[in-house]
Each structure stands twice: as C-alpha cells, then as structure tokens.
Coordinates of C-alpha atoms in Angstrom, one line a residue:
M1 CA 7.8 -5.7 5.7
A2 CA 6.3 -3.7 8.5
T3 CA 9.7 -3.4 10.2
Q4 CA 11.7 -2.5 7.2
T5 CA 13.3 1.0 7.5
P6 CA 12.7 3.1 4.4
V7 CA 15.7 4.3 2.5
R8 CA 15.8 7.9 1.4
P9 CA 16.6 8.2 -2.3
G10 CA 19.1 11.0 -1.9
R11 CA 21.0 9.0 0.7
L12 CA 20.8 5.9 -1.4
M13 CA 22.4 7.6 -4.5
S14 CA 25.2 9.1 -2.4
V15 CA 26.1 5.6 -1.1
V16 CA 25.9 3.6 -4.3
S17 CA 27.4 6.2 -6.6
T18 CA 30.8 5.7 -4.9
R19 CA 30.9 2.0 -5.7
P20 CA 32.2 1.0 -9.2
E21 CA 29.7 -0.8 -11.3
R22 CA 30.7 -4.3 -12.3
A23 CA 30.1 -5.2 -15.9
P24 CA 27.6 -8.0 -16.3
L25 CA 29.1 -11.4 -16.9
R26 CA 28.6 -12.5 -20.5
L27 CA 28.7 -16.3 -21.2
P28 CA 28.7 -18.0 -24.6
G29 CA 25.2 -18.3 -26.0
N30 CA 23.7 -16.1 -23.3
R31 CA 23.6 -12.8 -25.1
P32 CA 20.2 -11.1 -25.1
G33 CA 18.5 -12.2 -28.3
P34 CA 15.4 -10.6 -29.8
G35 CA 14.2 -14.0 -31.1
V36 CA 14.3 -15.6 -27.7
D37 CA 12.6 -12.6 -26.1
G38 CA 10.0 -12.4 -28.8
I39 CA 9.0 -16.0 -28.4
T40 CA 9.0 -15.7 -24.6
V41 CA 6.8 -12.6 -24.7
L42 CA 4.4 -14.4 -27.0
V43 CA 4.2 -17.4 -24.7
L44 CA 3.8 -15.2 -21.6
C45 CA 0.9 -13.3 -23.3
V46 CA -0.9 -16.6 -24.1
V47 CA -0.3 -18.2 -20.7
T48 CA -1.2 -15.0 -18.8
A49 CA -4.4 -14.5 -20.8
V50 CA -5.6 -18.1 -20.3
L51 CA -4.7 -18.2 -16.6
G52 CA -6.0 -14.6 -16.0
A53 CA -9.4 -15.4 -17.6
W54 CA -9.7 -18.7 -15.7
N55 CA -12.6 -18.4 -13.2
L56 CA -12.3 -14.6 -13.5
T57 CA -15.8 -13.9 -12.3
G58 CA -15.7 -16.4 -9.4
A59 CA -12.3 -16.0 -8.0
S60 CA -13.2 -13.1 -5.6
P61 CA -16.4 -11.3 -4.6
Y62 CA -17.6 -8.3 -6.5
M63 CA -16.7 -5.3 -4.5
D64 CA -18.3 -1.8 -4.3
D65 CA -15.2 -0.2 -5.9
E66 CA -15.5 -2.5 -8.8
G67 CA -19.2 -1.6 -9.2
T68 CA -18.3 2.1 -9.1
Y69 CA -15.6 1.9 -11.8
T70 CA -17.9 -0.3 -13.9
A71 CA -20.7 2.3 -13.7
Q72 CA -18.3 5.1 -14.6
A73 CA -16.8 3.1 -17.5
F74 CA -20.2 2.7 -19.1
S75 CA -21.0 6.3 -18.3
V76 CA -18.0 7.2 -20.5
L77 CA -19.6 5.3 -23.4
R78 CA -22.7 7.6 -22.9
G79 CA -20.5 10.7 -22.9
D80 CA -20.4 11.4 -19.2
L81 CA -17.6 11.0 -16.6
A82 CA -19.8 9.4 -14.0
P83 CA -23.5 8.4 -13.7
Y84 CA -23.9 10.9 -10.9
T85 CA -22.1 14.3 -10.3
Y86 CA -18.4 13.8 -10.9
Q87 CA -16.7 14.8 -7.6
Y88 CA -13.0 14.7 -8.5
D89 CA -12.4 11.8 -6.1
H90 CA -10.0 10.3 -8.7
P91 CA -8.7 11.5 -12.1
P92 CA -11.0 10.0 -14.7
L93 CA -8.3 8.6 -17.1
G94 CA -8.5 5.2 -15.5
W95 CA -12.1 4.5 -16.1
I96 CA -12.0 6.3 -19.5
Q97 CA -9.5 3.6 -20.6
L98 CA -11.8 1.0 -19.0
G99 CA -14.8 2.4 -20.9
V100 CA -12.9 2.2 -24.2
L101 CA -12.5 -1.6 -23.6
A102 CA -15.5 -2.5 -21.5
W103 CA -18.1 -2.7 -24.3
I104 CA -16.1 -5.5 -26.0
P105 CA -16.5 -8.3 -23.5
Q106 CA -20.0 -7.1 -22.9
A107 CA -20.8 -7.4 -26.6
L108 CA -19.1 -10.8 -26.8
G109 CA -21.0 -12.1 -23.8
L110 CA -17.9 -12.9 -21.8
G111 CA -18.2 -13.6 -18.1
D112 CA -21.3 -14.5 -16.2
G113 CA -23.7 -12.3 -18.2
T114 CA -23.4 -9.3 -15.9
Y115 CA -21.8 -5.9 -16.4
V116 CA -19.4 -6.3 -13.6
G117 CA -18.4 -9.7 -14.7
A118 CA -17.8 -8.5 -18.3
T119 CA -15.8 -5.5 -17.1
R120 CA -13.4 -7.8 -15.3
F121 CA -12.5 -9.1 -18.7
A122 CA -11.7 -5.5 -19.8
V123 CA -9.0 -5.5 -17.0
L124 CA -7.4 -8.6 -18.4
P125 CA -5.3 -6.9 -21.1
F126 CA -3.7 -4.7 -18.4
F127 CA -3.0 -7.8 -16.3
V128 CA -1.2 -9.4 -19.3
A129 CA 0.7 -6.2 -19.9
T130 CA 1.9 -6.1 -16.3
V131 CA 3.3 -9.7 -16.5
V132 CA 5.0 -9.1 -19.9
L133 CA 6.5 -5.8 -18.8
T134 CA 7.9 -7.4 -15.7
Y135 CA 9.8 -9.8 -17.9
L136 CA 11.0 -7.1 -20.3
I137 CA 12.3 -4.9 -17.5
A138 CA 14.1 -7.9 -16.0
R139 CA 15.8 -8.5 -19.4
R140 CA 16.6 -4.8 -19.7
M141 CA 18.4 -5.2 -16.4
R142 CA 20.5 -8.0 -17.9
V143 CA 18.7 -10.8 -16.1
Q144 CA 19.0 -14.0 -18.1
P145 CA 15.8 -15.4 -19.6
P146 CA 15.1 -18.2 -17.1
L147 CA 15.3 -15.8 -14.2
A148 CA 13.4 -13.1 -16.0
V149 CA 10.6 -15.6 -16.7
L150 CA 10.7 -16.5 -13.0
A151 CA 10.1 -12.8 -12.1
A152 CA 7.2 -12.7 -14.5
A153 CA 5.8 -16.0 -13.1
L154 CA 6.0 -14.5 -9.6
V155 CA 3.7 -11.7 -10.7
L156 CA 1.4 -14.1 -12.6
L157 CA 1.0 -16.8 -10.0
S158 CA 1.1 -14.8 -6.8
P159 CA -2.2 -15.1 -4.9
L160 CA -2.2 -11.3 -4.6
S161 CA -2.3 -11.0 -8.4
L162 CA -5.0 -13.7 -8.8
T163 CA -7.2 -11.8 -6.4
L164 CA -6.6 -8.1 -6.4
G165 CA -4.6 -8.0 -9.6
R166 CA -7.6 -9.2 -11.7
Q167 CA -10.3 -7.1 -10.1
I168 CA -11.7 -3.8 -11.5
Y169 CA -9.4 -1.4 -9.7
L170 CA -7.7 1.7 -11.1
D171 CA -4.4 0.4 -9.7
N172 CA -4.5 -2.4 -12.3
I173 CA -5.1 0.1 -15.1
A174 CA -2.3 2.4 -14.0
L175 CA 0.4 -0.3 -13.3
P176 CA 1.3 -1.1 -17.0
W177 CA 1.8 2.6 -17.6
L178 CA 4.1 2.8 -14.6
L179 CA 6.1 -0.2 -15.8
L180 CA 6.4 1.3 -19.3
A181 CA 7.9 4.4 -17.7
F182 CA 10.6 2.2 -15.9
Y183 CA 11.2 0.3 -19.1
L184 CA 12.0 3.4 -21.0
A185 CA 14.0 5.0 -18.2
L186 CA 16.2 1.9 -18.0
N187 CA 17.1 1.9 -21.7
E188 CA 20.9 1.9 -22.1
R189 CA 20.7 4.1 -25.1
K190 CA 21.1 7.7 -24.2
A191 CA 18.1 8.8 -26.3
L192 CA 16.3 11.8 -25.0
W193 CA 12.9 10.7 -26.3
H194 CA 13.1 7.6 -24.1
H195 CA 13.4 9.7 -21.0
V196 CA 10.7 12.2 -22.1
G197 CA 8.5 9.1 -22.8
A198 CA 9.2 7.8 -19.3
G199 CA 7.8 11.1 -18.0
V200 CA 4.7 10.9 -20.2
F201 CA 4.0 7.3 -19.1
F202 CA 4.6 8.1 -15.5
A203 CA 2.1 11.0 -15.8
L204 CA -0.5 8.6 -17.4
A205 CA 0.0 6.2 -14.5
V206 CA -0.6 8.9 -12.0
L207 CA -3.7 10.2 -13.9
S208 CA -5.0 6.6 -13.9
K209 CA -4.5 6.2 -10.2
E210 CA -2.9 8.9 -8.2
T211 CA -1.2 6.6 -5.6
M212 CA 1.3 5.6 -8.3
A213 CA 3.0 8.9 -7.6
V214 CA 4.8 7.3 -4.7
F215 CA 7.0 5.5 -7.2
G216 CA 8.3 8.8 -8.6
P217 CA 11.5 8.8 -6.5
A218 CA 12.4 5.3 -7.6
L219 CA 11.8 6.2 -11.3
L220 CA 14.1 9.2 -10.9
V221 CA 16.8 7.1 -9.4
A222 CA 16.4 4.6 -12.3
L223 CA 16.7 7.5 -14.7
V224 CA 19.8 9.3 -13.3
N225 CA 21.8 6.6 -11.5
R226 CA 24.2 5.6 -14.3
P227 CA 28.0 5.5 -14.3
T228 CA 28.5 7.8 -17.2
W229 CA 25.9 10.0 -18.9
S230 CA 26.7 13.1 -21.0
N231 CA 23.1 14.4 -21.5
R232 CA 21.9 13.8 -17.9
A233 CA 20.6 17.3 -17.4
F234 CA 18.6 17.4 -20.7
S235 CA 17.0 14.0 -19.9
V236 CA 16.0 14.9 -16.4
V237 CA 14.6 18.3 -17.5
G238 CA 12.7 16.6 -20.3
F239 CA 11.3 13.9 -18.0
L240 CA 10.2 16.4 -15.4
V241 CA 8.8 19.1 -17.7
V242 CA 6.9 17.0 -20.2
G243 CA 5.6 14.6 -17.5
G244 CA 4.5 17.7 -15.4
L245 CA 2.7 19.2 -18.4
V246 CA 0.7 16.0 -18.9
L247 CA -0.2 16.0 -15.2
T248 CA -1.6 19.5 -15.5
F249 CA -4.4 18.3 -17.7
Y250 CA -6.3 17.2 -14.6
P251 CA -6.3 20.6 -12.8
L252 CA -6.8 22.3 -16.2
M253 CA -9.9 20.2 -16.7
A254 CA -11.2 21.4 -13.3
L255 CA -10.3 25.0 -14.1
L256 CA -12.1 25.0 -17.5
N257 CA -15.2 23.7 -15.7
W258 CA -14.9 26.4 -13.0
E259 CA -14.4 23.7 -10.4
L260 CA -10.8 24.1 -9.4
L261 CA -11.4 26.0 -6.2
A262 CA -14.1 25.3 -3.6
A263 CA -17.2 27.4 -3.7
P264 CA -20.8 27.0 -2.3
G265 CA -23.1 24.9 -4.4
R266 CA -20.6 23.2 -6.6
V267 CA -18.0 20.4 -6.5
S268 CA -14.3 21.3 -6.8
L269 CA -10.9 19.7 -7.1
Q270 CA -9.7 21.6 -4.0
E271 CA -12.5 20.1 -1.9
A272 CA -11.8 16.6 -3.2
V273 CA -8.1 16.9 -2.4
V274 CA -8.8 18.1 1.1
L275 CA -11.3 15.3 1.7
Q276 CA -8.9 12.6 0.4
L277 CA -5.8 13.8 2.3
M278 CA -7.1 15.4 5.5
E279 CA -10.7 14.6 6.2
R280 CA -11.1 10.9 5.3
N281 CA -11.1 8.5 8.1
G282 CA -7.7 7.0 8.7
S283 CA -6.7 3.3 8.9
G284 CA -5.1 3.5 12.3
A285 CA -1.5 2.7 13.3
L286 CA 0.2 -0.4 12.2
W287 CA 1.2 -1.3 15.7
D288 CA -2.3 -1.0 17.1
D289 CA -3.9 -4.5 17.3
G290 CA -7.2 -4.6 15.4
S291 CA -6.6 -1.3 13.4
D292 CA -7.5 -1.4 9.7
R293 CA -3.9 -0.8 8.7
A294 CA -2.7 -3.8 10.8
T295 CA -5.5 -6.0 9.6
L296 CA -4.8 -5.0 6.0
L297 CA -1.1 -5.9 6.3
Q298 CA -2.0 -9.2 7.9
G299 CA -4.3 -9.9 4.9
W300 CA -1.6 -9.1 2.4
L301 CA 0.8 -11.4 4.2
H302 CA -1.8 -14.1 4.4
Y303 CA -2.2 -14.1 0.6
D304 CA 1.6 -14.0 -0.1
Q305 CA 4.0 -13.5 2.7
H306 CA 6.7 -15.3 0.7
L307 CA 6.8 -12.7 -2.1
I308 CA 6.5 -9.8 0.3
V309 CA 9.2 -10.8 2.7
G310 CA 11.4 -12.4 0.0
G311 CA 11.1 -9.3 -2.2
V312 CA 12.0 -7.0 0.6
L313 CA 15.1 -9.1 1.5
A314 CA 16.0 -9.3 -2.2
G315 CA 15.7 -5.6 -2.4
L316 CA 18.5 -5.2 0.1
V317 CA 20.7 -7.4 -2.1
C318 CA 19.9 -5.1 -5.1
L319 CA 21.1 -2.2 -3.0
T320 CA 24.7 -3.4 -3.5
R321 CA 24.6 -2.6 -7.3
R322 CA 24.1 0.9 -8.7
S323 CA 22.1 -0.3 -11.7
S324 CA 19.5 -2.0 -9.4
A325 CA 19.5 0.5 -6.6
W326 CA 16.1 1.9 -7.7
L327 CA 14.4 -1.4 -6.7
P328 CA 14.9 -0.9 -2.9
V329 CA 13.9 2.7 -3.4
A330 CA 10.6 1.5 -4.9
V331 CA 10.1 -0.8 -1.9
A332 CA 11.0 1.9 0.5
V333 CA 8.7 4.6 -0.9
F334 CA 5.9 2.1 -1.1
S335 CA 6.4 1.2 2.5
L336 CA 6.1 4.7 3.8
P337 CA 2.2 5.0 3.6
V338 CA 2.0 1.5 5.2
L339 CA 4.2 2.4 8.1
L340 CA 2.8 5.9 8.8
P341 CA 0.2 6.0 11.6
D342 CA -2.1 8.5 9.8
G343 CA -4.1 8.5 6.6
Y344 CA -6.3 6.0 4.8
L345 CA -4.7 2.9 3.4
P346 CA -6.8 1.1 0.7
A347 CA -6.7 -2.7 0.3
M348 CA -5.7 -2.5 -3.4
Y349 CA -2.6 -0.3 -2.7
V350 CA -0.4 -3.5 -2.6
I351 CA -1.1 -4.1 -6.3
G352 CA 1.5 -1.5 -7.2
I353 CA 4.5 -3.2 -5.4
V354 CA 4.0 -6.8 -6.7
P355 CA 6.1 -6.4 -9.9
F356 CA 8.9 -4.6 -8.1
L357 CA 9.1 -7.3 -5.4
A358 CA 9.2 -9.9 -8.2
L359 CA 11.9 -8.0 -10.1
S360 CA 13.9 -7.7 -6.8
V361 CA 13.9 -11.5 -6.5
G362 CA 14.9 -12.0 -10.2
V363 CA 17.7 -9.4 -10.1
A364 CA 19.0 -10.7 -6.7
L365 CA 19.1 -14.3 -8.0
Q366 CA 20.9 -13.1 -11.1
M367 CA 23.5 -11.5 -8.8
V368 CA 23.9 -14.7 -6.9
W369 CA 24.2 -16.6 -10.1
N370 CA 26.9 -14.2 -11.4
R371 CA 28.8 -14.6 -8.1
L372 CA 28.7 -18.4 -8.4
L373 CA 30.0 -18.2 -12.0
R374 CA 32.9 -15.9 -10.9
T375 CA 33.9 -18.3 -8.1
T376 CA 33.6 -21.4 -10.3
P377 CA 35.7 -20.8 -13.4
S378 CA 35.1 -24.2 -14.9
W379 CA 31.4 -23.4 -15.4
R380 CA 32.2 -20.5 -17.7
S381 CA 33.4 -22.6 -20.5
R382 CA 31.2 -24.4 -23.0
A383 CA 32.3 -27.7 -21.4
G384 CA 30.7 -26.5 -18.2
A385 CA 27.3 -26.0 -19.7
A386 CA 25.8 -29.1 -18.0
A387 CA 27.0 -27.9 -14.6
R388 CA 25.6 -24.5 -15.3
G389 CA 22.3 -25.9 -16.2
T390 CA 22.1 -28.1 -13.1
A391 CA 23.0 -25.2 -10.8
A392 CA 20.5 -22.9 -12.5
A393 CA 17.8 -25.5 -12.2
A394 CA 18.6 -25.9 -8.5
L395 CA 18.5 -22.2 -8.0
V396 CA 15.1 -21.8 -9.6
G397 CA 13.8 -25.1 -8.1
T398 CA 14.7 -23.8 -4.6
V399 CA 12.4 -20.8 -5.2
G400 CA 9.7 -23.1 -6.4
L401 CA 9.9 -25.4 -3.4
V402 CA 9.6 -22.5 -1.1
L403 CA 6.5 -21.1 -2.8
A404 CA 4.7 -24.2 -4.1
P405 CA 3.0 -25.5 -0.9
H406 CA 1.4 -22.1 -0.1
W407 CA 0.7 -21.0 -3.6
I408 CA -0.8 -24.3 -4.8
A409 CA -3.4 -24.2 -2.1
Q410 CA -4.3 -20.6 -2.5
D411 CA -4.3 -20.6 -6.3
R412 CA -6.3 -23.8 -6.5
D413 CA -9.1 -22.1 -4.5
L414 CA -8.9 -18.9 -6.6
L415 CA -9.2 -20.9 -9.9
T416 CA -12.1 -23.0 -8.8
Q417 CA -14.2 -21.3 -6.2
E418 CA -17.5 -19.4 -6.8
A419 CA -17.5 -16.3 -4.6
N420 CA -20.5 -14.5 -6.2
T421 CA -23.4 -16.9 -5.8
D422 CA -25.1 -14.8 -3.1
W423 CA -24.4 -11.6 -5.2
S424 CA -26.1 -13.2 -8.2
S425 CA -29.1 -14.4 -6.2
T426 CA -29.6 -11.0 -4.7
L427 CA -29.4 -9.4 -8.1
A428 CA -32.0 -11.8 -9.5
W429 CA -34.4 -11.4 -6.6
V430 CA -34.3 -7.6 -6.8
Q431 CA -34.9 -7.6 -10.6
E432 CA -37.9 -9.9 -10.1
N433 CA -39.5 -8.5 -7.0
V434 CA -38.7 -4.8 -6.7
P435 CA -41.0 -2.7 -8.9
A436 CA -39.2 -0.4 -11.3
E437 CA -41.1 2.6 -10.1
D438 CA -39.9 2.1 -6.5
T439 CA -36.9 3.9 -5.1
A440 CA -34.2 1.5 -3.9
L441 CA -30.8 2.2 -2.3
V442 CA -28.3 -0.4 -3.4
P443 CA -24.5 -1.0 -3.1
Y444 CA -22.4 0.1 -6.1
A445 CA -21.5 -3.6 -6.6
L446 CA -25.0 -4.2 -7.8
W447 CA -25.8 -0.7 -9.3
Q448 CA -24.8 -1.1 -12.9
D449 CA -26.5 -4.4 -13.3
L450 CA -29.7 -3.2 -11.6
N451 CA -29.7 0.1 -13.4
A452 CA -30.6 -1.5 -16.7
G453 CA -33.8 -2.5 -18.6
D454 CA -37.0 -1.6 -16.7
H455 CA -34.9 -0.2 -13.7
E456 CA -32.8 2.2 -15.8
D457 CA -33.1 5.4 -13.8
P458 CA -30.2 6.5 -11.5
W459 CA -32.7 8.2 -9.2
R460 CA -34.9 5.2 -8.7
T461 CA -32.1 2.6 -8.4
V462 CA -29.7 4.8 -6.4
A463 CA -26.2 4.0 -5.3
I464 CA -26.5 4.0 -1.5
E465 CA -23.9 6.8 -0.8
K466 CA -25.3 9.2 -3.5
A467 CA -28.5 9.6 -1.4
D468 CA -26.4 11.8 0.9
L469 CA -23.4 12.8 -1.2
D470 CA -25.1 14.0 -4.3
P471 CA -27.4 17.1 -3.8
Q472 CA -29.5 16.0 -6.8
F473 CA -31.0 13.3 -4.7
R474 CA -32.9 15.9 -2.6
V475 CA -34.1 17.5 -5.8
E476 CA -35.5 14.2 -7.1
H477 CA -36.7 13.0 -3.6
P478 CA -37.5 16.1 -1.5
D479 CA -38.8 13.9 1.4
G480 CA -35.4 12.2 1.8
W481 CA -35.4 8.7 3.3
K482 CA -39.3 8.7 3.3
D483 CA -39.2 8.4 -0.5
V484 CA -37.1 5.2 -0.2
E485 CA -39.0 1.9 -0.5
W486 CA -36.1 -0.6 -0.5
V487 CA -32.5 -0.8 0.9
V488 CA -30.1 -3.6 -0.2
L489 CA -27.2 -4.3 2.1
G490 CA -24.0 -6.1 1.0
P491 CA -21.1 -7.4 3.1
A492 CA -19.4 -4.0 3.5
T493 CA -22.4 -1.7 3.2
E494 CA -23.1 -1.1 6.9
R495 CA -19.4 -0.1 7.3
T496 CA -19.7 2.3 4.4
V497 CA -22.8 3.8 6.0
Q498 CA -21.0 4.3 9.3
D499 CA -17.7 5.6 7.9
L500 CA -19.3 8.1 5.5
G501 CA -22.0 9.2 7.9
L502 CA -24.8 8.4 5.4
D503 CA -27.8 9.7 7.3
T504 CA -30.4 9.0 4.6
A505 CA -29.4 5.3 4.4
R506 CA -29.2 5.0 8.2
R507 CA -32.7 6.5 8.8
A508 CA -34.2 4.3 6.0
L509 CA -32.7 1.2 7.6
D510 CA -34.0 2.2 11.0
N511 CA -37.4 2.1 9.5
A512 CA -37.0 -1.1 7.5
V513 CA -37.4 -4.8 8.0
P514 CA -35.5 -7.5 6.2
V515 CA -37.5 -9.5 3.7
Q516 CA -34.9 -11.6 1.9
S517 CA -31.3 -12.7 2.6
F518 CA -28.7 -14.5 0.6
G519 CA -25.6 -15.0 2.8
D520 CA -24.2 -11.6 3.6
W521 CA -26.6 -9.9 1.2
T522 CA -30.0 -8.7 2.7
V523 CA -32.9 -6.9 1.1
H524 CA -34.9 -4.5 3.4
R525 CA -38.4 -3.1 2.9
V526 CA -38.8 0.4 4.3
Q527 CA -42.0 0.8 6.3
G528 CA -42.5 4.4 5.6

C-alpha cells in the first residue's frame, strides 16, 4: 500500500465518466430480496456480537487512549465533558455516545469487573453496525449475497478488526456513521432526503472523530458519479449545506463558551487546532527506517497484509466501473496521510479503511463473476445452476485459502490470549497499598478504575499528563512534583512523558525508586 499512487477525485471522475456504465447482470433467482437480506442481517448481527464479545477484555492490552475515553464517557454521565479541563483535543460527540451506552455493561457486570473492560462492551454495538453496514453497502452496489457476506466477513474476521476494531477508540464510534452516509448516498432512488441525510451522517462521523473527514472526497464521488441524474445540483447543495451546518455545532460550542480564539489563561479551539496540525510531534517519513510511520505501517501489514494489499489491488479493478469508482478514491485519500512525510499518524487510523478494502474485494469479485457469466452463456440458464454454484464456491474458496493460514493463527491468539494480567495486578496493588490521601500520577489506562471508591479524587489520583497540561494541578499542588508521592508507569508512559515534555512527571521519576513491578508496569515511590 505504501507505493500506491493516490488518485485525485477530479481526475478520476473525468476518466470514468466517459465510459458507459454496464447494466448489472441479472440471473434467475438472483434478484435482491428483502427476505434474504433481512435474514442475513439478523445472522450477521448475532455472529458478530458473539465473536466480538469473545475474549473482549483479554484480546489486546488496555491502552492510555482507551482509559482517556472511558474517563470522559463516565464524566458525561456526571454532566461534564471530561474529568479535567476540556481542551478541544477532539470533538466530544464520540465519547458522549460512549457515555450514553457505557453505564449499561457496567451495571450488568460485563467484562472483567473494571470500568475499561465494561466500556469495551459499549463499543460492541458500533462494531456490529460496521459489519452489517458493510454487507448492506455491498448489496446496494448489486453485489450478490454470498460475495456481500464475504465482504462483511472480511471486516469481522480481519485481525485488524479483532484488535483495533474492538478497542475503545473514537474511530470505532465514528465508522458506522460514515458507512451510513455512504449507504444513503448510494441509494438508487433520486430522493433528496437521502443525500441530505448522507451529509448529516458524514458530519456526525467527523464530529465523532475528525480524521473521518478524509473520506469526504470519496463520499462526494459516490453521491454525484451517476450516469443520469436530474436533481444533481439540489442533492449536492443539500448534502454540503446541511452537513456543513451540523459541523458548525463544534465551533459554535466553543464560541458560546468564549473559547473559540486563543487568549491568555484559557483553553481554546484555535489553540487545539494549531497543536494538532502544526505543533504535535510528527511520525517521520515512511521511507525512513525506524520512523514511527514506517513502524506503524509494518505493524498494520503484520496483522493483515492480505486485506490491505488485496483491497488496494481490488480497488484498481473497481476503478473500471463508474458505480464503484468511489472505492479507489476512498483508498487514495486514506493513503495520503500515510504517505506524507509530515504530521502525526495514530495507530488506530487504519480502522477507517478496513470496510472499504473489504468492499473493494467484494465488488471486484462480483465484477469477475459477471465477466465469467458473460463469457460462459451456458451458466446463465437454470440448467447451469450447478456449474454456477461450483464456480462461485471456487471463487470464494480461493479467497478463503489465501487468508486462512494467516488469519487462523492470528485470530486464535486474539480469541484466547490474556493480555491484561499485568495491568490487573498493578491495579490491585495500587488499590491495596497506596493510601487514598497520597498523590499518585498514573497512566490514563488505569485512571478511571483507580479514581473510584476511597481514591475518588482527580487531584489525588492524577492522570500523568494532567500534572503539566492542566493548570489546576498547580492550584491543588503548589509545590509541583514535591507534592507527588507515587508514580505508576505503563508500557508507553515513558514515551508519553518524553514526547509531551512532562516536566512534573520527569522530575518526580528522577527522585523516585521502583517498589513493585508487574511485567511492563512499575510502581515508583517518590523520595521527596
């Protein structure tokens, strides 16, 4: 994927629009049926929910970002946007949705008895919706049910999905809204409300996680790239205007709080945008060995090189049809931040492209299937049903044989391993041995579970970065690091301290000694 040249949407539309669209091949008994689709959707929901919940709390380690969004979700239940000063680092809609759901698994005791574990179950409905919408979009693109199920299965069973796709990331909250936007935009009915709805859902996706904005060009291509369309202008205007109005709620919120523009002594949306786009440490160039960007891409390929490479190649096949041209555009615009040498690239960014890669594979296989049927007239009759079935099974089976060896090994580990034993041991040790009146700096991965019961005080059990990034810490602890008695380090904490320049945490660590360790987790006692 790293060597794929992005395709500019404008150029793409000028190329494909000159080619006549071939009508989809209709075979006896193969017309889309609401009964078949309804049963399939129901089965997909059940299978995805069961597999998605399987070993959900042990499949991958609890990360600091997960702890952050868990803490913010439960803050929403208390009427706040965040447990500390909200700094406009992301629009709050993502964890507001999470907060609406997070109390349910917590009340039902789902997971491993922790806040973070229970909140992973709150992400599960979004995971189910992503898989089901992949199937429905494939069907809307006239992909036959077996191949549409294959596309959904690629999303469900990909090791990328069973790791990143089930974790507490805003990308997982935003992705179903993005897919809903595509589902409405691809409706063959020329109904204005569908296109206005697509704009609304796209705005909700961006307000849930702003990186989803990169798929805007692909959505616009999906909306306008039709052979005939009498109300094209009205639909495009409705899509852009209504979607844009929904997006303005975020800066309007900042404006009403007098936090739109930067000013001394207060947070602001302007300051947050500058930090995210210009001042945040970059991930290095893709071609630099050892850079964060190169390492990240290698990690994605390690988990699922077959879907990534196969999806990109299938996208090139989709480029030959006007109705599917938006898929390679989606792959191209996603690839741009990966290929650019500047800027920060988060690990969870890959979540957004997984359904589009799977859809590319499904649509490309449907095109191959249609070609086989056109060149084999005997298969098109009812008498050729057995031959069609054999060929379809061979086509799907080939995909399975390519993926099975790699996926079985990866998925078996993800569905059986326990990756949070050290995390749980650290949590239990701190709860039992650190006095509630002591000040402790802890990673966000532990914060919500530690900031409960006797330890419920955000300025006693402090998220490690807030000691430097929230001015209220100095109000509560005027002596700075000297007021800190404990520092807990996780697998990525020292990197966070270095990248963010956390002076309070660094000075506390310089004057601390380790007193207990559990794998990559270490508890330090500050010597004052």
